[in-house]
GROMACS .gro file of C-alpha atoms in nm:
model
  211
    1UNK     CA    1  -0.399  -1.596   1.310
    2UNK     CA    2  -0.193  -1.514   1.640
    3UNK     CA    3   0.176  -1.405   1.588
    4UNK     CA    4   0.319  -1.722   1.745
    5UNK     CA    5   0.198  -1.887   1.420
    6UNK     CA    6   0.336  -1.624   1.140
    7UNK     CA    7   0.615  -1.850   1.056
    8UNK     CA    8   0.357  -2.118   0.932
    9UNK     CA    9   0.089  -1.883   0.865
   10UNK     CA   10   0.187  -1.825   0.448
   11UNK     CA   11   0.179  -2.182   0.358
   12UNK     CA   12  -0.127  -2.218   0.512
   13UNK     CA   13  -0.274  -1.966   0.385
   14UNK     CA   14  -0.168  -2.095   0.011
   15UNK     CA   15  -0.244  -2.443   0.088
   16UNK     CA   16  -0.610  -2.323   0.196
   17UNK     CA   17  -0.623  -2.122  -0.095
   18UNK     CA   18  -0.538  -2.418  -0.341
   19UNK     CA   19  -0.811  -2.657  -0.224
   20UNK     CA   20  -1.081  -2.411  -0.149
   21UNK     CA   21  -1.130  -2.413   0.171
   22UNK     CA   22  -1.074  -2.011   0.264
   23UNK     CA   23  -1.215  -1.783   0.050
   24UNK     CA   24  -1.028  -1.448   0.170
   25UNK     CA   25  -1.170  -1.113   0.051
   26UNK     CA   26  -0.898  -0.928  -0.162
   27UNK     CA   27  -0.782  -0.600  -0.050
   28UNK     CA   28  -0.928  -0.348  -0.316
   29UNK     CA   29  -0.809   0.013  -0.312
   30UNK     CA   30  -1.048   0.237  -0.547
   31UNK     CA   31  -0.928   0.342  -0.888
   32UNK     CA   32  -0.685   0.082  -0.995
   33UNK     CA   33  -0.586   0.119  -1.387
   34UNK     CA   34  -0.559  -0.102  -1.641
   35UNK     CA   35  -0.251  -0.246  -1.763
   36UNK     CA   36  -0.283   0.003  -2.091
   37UNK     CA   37  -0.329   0.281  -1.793
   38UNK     CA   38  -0.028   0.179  -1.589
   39UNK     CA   39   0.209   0.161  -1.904
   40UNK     CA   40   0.085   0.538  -2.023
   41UNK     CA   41   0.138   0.649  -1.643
   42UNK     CA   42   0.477   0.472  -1.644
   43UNK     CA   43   0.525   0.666  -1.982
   44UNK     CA   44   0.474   1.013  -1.850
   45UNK     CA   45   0.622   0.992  -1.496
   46UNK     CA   46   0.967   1.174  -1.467
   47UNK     CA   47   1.285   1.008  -1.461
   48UNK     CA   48   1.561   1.161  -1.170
   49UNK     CA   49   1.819   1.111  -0.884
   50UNK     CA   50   1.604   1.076  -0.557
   51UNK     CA   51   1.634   1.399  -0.339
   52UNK     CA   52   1.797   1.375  -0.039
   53UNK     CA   53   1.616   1.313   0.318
   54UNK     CA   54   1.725   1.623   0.456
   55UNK     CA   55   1.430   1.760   0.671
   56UNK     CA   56   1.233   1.433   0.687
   57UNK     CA   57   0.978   1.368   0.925
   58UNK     CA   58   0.665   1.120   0.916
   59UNK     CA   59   0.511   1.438   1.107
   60UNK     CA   60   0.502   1.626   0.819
   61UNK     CA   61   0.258   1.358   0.652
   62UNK     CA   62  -0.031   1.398   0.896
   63UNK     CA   63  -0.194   1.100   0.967
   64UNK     CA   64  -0.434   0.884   1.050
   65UNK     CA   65  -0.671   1.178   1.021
   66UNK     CA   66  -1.057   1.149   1.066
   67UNK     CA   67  -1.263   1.001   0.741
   68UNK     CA   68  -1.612   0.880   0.867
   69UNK     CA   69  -1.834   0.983   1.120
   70UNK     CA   70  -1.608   0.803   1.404
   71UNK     CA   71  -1.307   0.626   1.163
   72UNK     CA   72  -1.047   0.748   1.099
   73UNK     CA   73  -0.807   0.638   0.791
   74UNK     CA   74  -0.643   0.366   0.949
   75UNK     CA   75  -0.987   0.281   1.090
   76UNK     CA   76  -1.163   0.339   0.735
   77UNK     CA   77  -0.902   0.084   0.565
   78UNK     CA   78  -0.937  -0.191   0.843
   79UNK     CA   79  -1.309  -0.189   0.748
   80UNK     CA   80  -1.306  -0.165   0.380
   81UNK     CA   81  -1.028  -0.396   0.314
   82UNK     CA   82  -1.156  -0.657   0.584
   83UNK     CA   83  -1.419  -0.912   0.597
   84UNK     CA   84  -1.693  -0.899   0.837
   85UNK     CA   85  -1.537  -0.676   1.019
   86UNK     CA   86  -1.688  -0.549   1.366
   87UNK     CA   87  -1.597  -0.229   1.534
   88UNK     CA   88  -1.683  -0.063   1.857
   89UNK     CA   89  -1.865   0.309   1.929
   90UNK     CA   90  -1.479   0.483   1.814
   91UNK     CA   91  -1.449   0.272   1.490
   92UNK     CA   92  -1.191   0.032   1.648
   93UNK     CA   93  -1.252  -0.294   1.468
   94UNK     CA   94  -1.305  -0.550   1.742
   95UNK     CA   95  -1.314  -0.879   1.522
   96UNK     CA   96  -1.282  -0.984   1.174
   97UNK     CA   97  -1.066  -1.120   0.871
   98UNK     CA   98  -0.814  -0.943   0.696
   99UNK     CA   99  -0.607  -1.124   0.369
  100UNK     CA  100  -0.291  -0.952   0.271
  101UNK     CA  101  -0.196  -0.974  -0.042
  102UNK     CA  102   0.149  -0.896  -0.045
  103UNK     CA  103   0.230  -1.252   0.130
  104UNK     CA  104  -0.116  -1.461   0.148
  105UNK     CA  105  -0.151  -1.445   0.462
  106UNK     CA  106  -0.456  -1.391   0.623
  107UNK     CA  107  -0.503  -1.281   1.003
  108UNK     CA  108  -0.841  -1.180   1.260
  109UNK     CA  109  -0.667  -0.952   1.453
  110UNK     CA  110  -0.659  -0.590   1.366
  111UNK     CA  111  -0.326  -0.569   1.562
  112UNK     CA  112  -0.157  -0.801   1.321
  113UNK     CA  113  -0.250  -0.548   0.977
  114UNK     CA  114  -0.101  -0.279   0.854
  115UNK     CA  115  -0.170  -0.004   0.625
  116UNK     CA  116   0.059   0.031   0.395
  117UNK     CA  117   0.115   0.325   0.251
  118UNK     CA  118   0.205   0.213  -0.121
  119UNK     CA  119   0.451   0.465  -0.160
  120UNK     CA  120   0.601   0.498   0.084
  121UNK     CA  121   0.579   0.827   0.270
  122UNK     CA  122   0.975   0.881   0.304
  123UNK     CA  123   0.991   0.807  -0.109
  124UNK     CA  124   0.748   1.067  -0.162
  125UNK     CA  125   0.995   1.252   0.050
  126UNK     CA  126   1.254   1.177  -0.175
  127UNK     CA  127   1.055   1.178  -0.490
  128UNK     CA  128   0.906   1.557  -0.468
  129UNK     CA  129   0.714   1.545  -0.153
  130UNK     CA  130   0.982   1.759  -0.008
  131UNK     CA  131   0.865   2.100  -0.170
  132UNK     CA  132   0.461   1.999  -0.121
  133UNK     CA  133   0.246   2.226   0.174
  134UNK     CA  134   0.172   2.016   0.483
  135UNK     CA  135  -0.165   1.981   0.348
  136UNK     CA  136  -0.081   1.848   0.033
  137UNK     CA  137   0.105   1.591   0.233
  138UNK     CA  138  -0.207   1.526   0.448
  139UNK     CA  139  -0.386   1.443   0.174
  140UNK     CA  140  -0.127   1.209   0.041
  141UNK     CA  141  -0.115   1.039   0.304
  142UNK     CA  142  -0.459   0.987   0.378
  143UNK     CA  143  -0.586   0.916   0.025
  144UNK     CA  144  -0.843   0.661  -0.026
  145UNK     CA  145  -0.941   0.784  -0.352
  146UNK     CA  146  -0.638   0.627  -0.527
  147UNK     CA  147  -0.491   0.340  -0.490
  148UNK     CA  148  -0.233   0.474  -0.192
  149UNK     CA  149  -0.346   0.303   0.100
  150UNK     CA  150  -0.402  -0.113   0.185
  151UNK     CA  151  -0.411  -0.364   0.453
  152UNK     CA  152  -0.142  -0.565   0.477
  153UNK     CA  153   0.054  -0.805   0.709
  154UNK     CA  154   0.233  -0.588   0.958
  155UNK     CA  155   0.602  -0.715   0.988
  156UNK     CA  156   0.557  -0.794   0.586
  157UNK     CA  157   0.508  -0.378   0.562
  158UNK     CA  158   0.804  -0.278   0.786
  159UNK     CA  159   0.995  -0.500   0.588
  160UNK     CA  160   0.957  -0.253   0.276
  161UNK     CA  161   1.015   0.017   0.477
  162UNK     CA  162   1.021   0.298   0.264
  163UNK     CA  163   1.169   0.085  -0.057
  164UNK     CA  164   1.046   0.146  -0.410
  165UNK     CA  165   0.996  -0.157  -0.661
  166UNK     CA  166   1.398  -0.166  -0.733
  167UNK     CA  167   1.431  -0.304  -0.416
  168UNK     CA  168   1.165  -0.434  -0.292
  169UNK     CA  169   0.835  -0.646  -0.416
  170UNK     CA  170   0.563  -0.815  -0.267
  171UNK     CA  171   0.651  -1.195  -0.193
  172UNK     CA  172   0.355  -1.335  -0.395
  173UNK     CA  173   0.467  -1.273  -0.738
  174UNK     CA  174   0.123  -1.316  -0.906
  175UNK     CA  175   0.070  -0.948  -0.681
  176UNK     CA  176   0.361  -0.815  -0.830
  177UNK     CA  177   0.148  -0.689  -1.139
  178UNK     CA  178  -0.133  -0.504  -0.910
  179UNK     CA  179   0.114  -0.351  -0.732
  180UNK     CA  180   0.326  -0.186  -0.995
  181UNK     CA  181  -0.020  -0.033  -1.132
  182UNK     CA  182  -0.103   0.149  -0.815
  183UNK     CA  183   0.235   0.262  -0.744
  184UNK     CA  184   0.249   0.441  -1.068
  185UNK     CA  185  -0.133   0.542  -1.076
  186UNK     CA  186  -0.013   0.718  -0.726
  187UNK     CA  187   0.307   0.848  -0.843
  188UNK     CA  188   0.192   1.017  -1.202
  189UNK     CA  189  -0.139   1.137  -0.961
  190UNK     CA  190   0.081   1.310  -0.735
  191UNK     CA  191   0.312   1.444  -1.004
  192UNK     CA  192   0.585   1.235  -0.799
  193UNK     CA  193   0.958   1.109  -1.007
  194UNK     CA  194   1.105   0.779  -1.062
  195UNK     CA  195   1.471   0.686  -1.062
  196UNK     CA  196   1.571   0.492  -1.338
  197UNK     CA  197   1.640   0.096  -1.157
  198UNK     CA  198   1.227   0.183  -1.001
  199UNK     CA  199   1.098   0.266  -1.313
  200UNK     CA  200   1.289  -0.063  -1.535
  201UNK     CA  201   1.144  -0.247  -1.255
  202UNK     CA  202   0.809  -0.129  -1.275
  203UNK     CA  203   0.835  -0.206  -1.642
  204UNK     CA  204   0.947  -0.557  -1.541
  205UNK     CA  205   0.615  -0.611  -1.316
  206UNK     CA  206   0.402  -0.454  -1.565
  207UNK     CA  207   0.550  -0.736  -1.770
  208UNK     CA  208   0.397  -1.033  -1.559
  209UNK     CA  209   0.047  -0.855  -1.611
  210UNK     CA  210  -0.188  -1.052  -1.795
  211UNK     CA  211  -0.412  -0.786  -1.868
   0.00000   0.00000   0.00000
């Protein structure tokens, strides 16, 4: 999908989606919990004012660092959250199919994707980040392990900035539920704190789960 045709782009998408006729490959980050998981995480994360942004810098978050052979992060997402994806000799993916989940849309340009960091680096920042070595950071914000990093629509990702849940969800509310559990999977990982309005949301979207 071009970006001339992002304004229709979601509807079709969810009218394709209803009568079968696109069958998109779901972003999957590794190591999603359960719903039991995500409530016990929710549980044990700790509950505080966000810290200030004093001494903020995305530059302090190295990345997209090298991950495989020629990929790196950014590179390593593309591919694993794609479908058929095709890259060239440095990893850059050259064609394929990308569905973002945050909005249903689904584009086969790598320009048009994201990867969204699902907390945000600058709420790290705020959340306990600020005190963490550069490497710790590096890791953070590089981590395929957990469920940190996925491909989304671009202008859909810089339109959550660096918001947590009280403020900002994906549009498609039936992602709402997948969401919460890898924001808190990342944040009780990382030792990282919740204000109280993120953490009654997260509650909220744990709510929608099924299961």
């Amino acid at each position: 999908m071009s970006k001339v045709n992002r304004i229709i782009g979601v509807p079709v998408a969810a009218l394709a989606l209803t009568f079968g006729s696109v069958s998109p490959a779901l972003a999957t980050p590794d190591n999603i919990p359960t719903l039991t998981e995500a409530r016990t995480h929710l549980a044990a994360l700790t509950v505080r004012a966000e810290g200030s942004m004093t001494g903020y810098s995305r530059d302090k978050f190295p990345h997209w660092i090298a991950k495989e052979r020629t990929c790196n992060t950014r590179e390593y997402v593309l591919k694993r959250d794609g479908t058929n994806v095709v890259t060239d000799t440095s990893c850059a993916a050259t064609s394929g199919r990308w569905f973002s989940p945050y909005d249903g849309a689904t584009w086969t340009a790598a320009s048009d994707v994201d990867i969204d960091h699902i907390v945000a680096l600058a709420e790290a920042w705020r959340s306990g980040a600020s005190s963490w070595t550069q490497s710790r950071r590096q890791s953070f914000a590089n981590d395929t392990t957990r469920p940190q990093l996925i491909a989304v629509t671009d202008n859909v990702n810089q339109a959550k900035g660096d918001q947590d849940p009280s403020t900002w969800q994906p549009p498609l509310q039936s992602y709402r539920c997948t969401y919460a559990k890898m924001w808190v999977r990342t944040k009780d990982y990382y030792d990282l704190t919740v204000q109280q309005s993120e953490k009654d949301a997260l509650t909220t979207m744990l709510g929608t789960c099924n299961g």
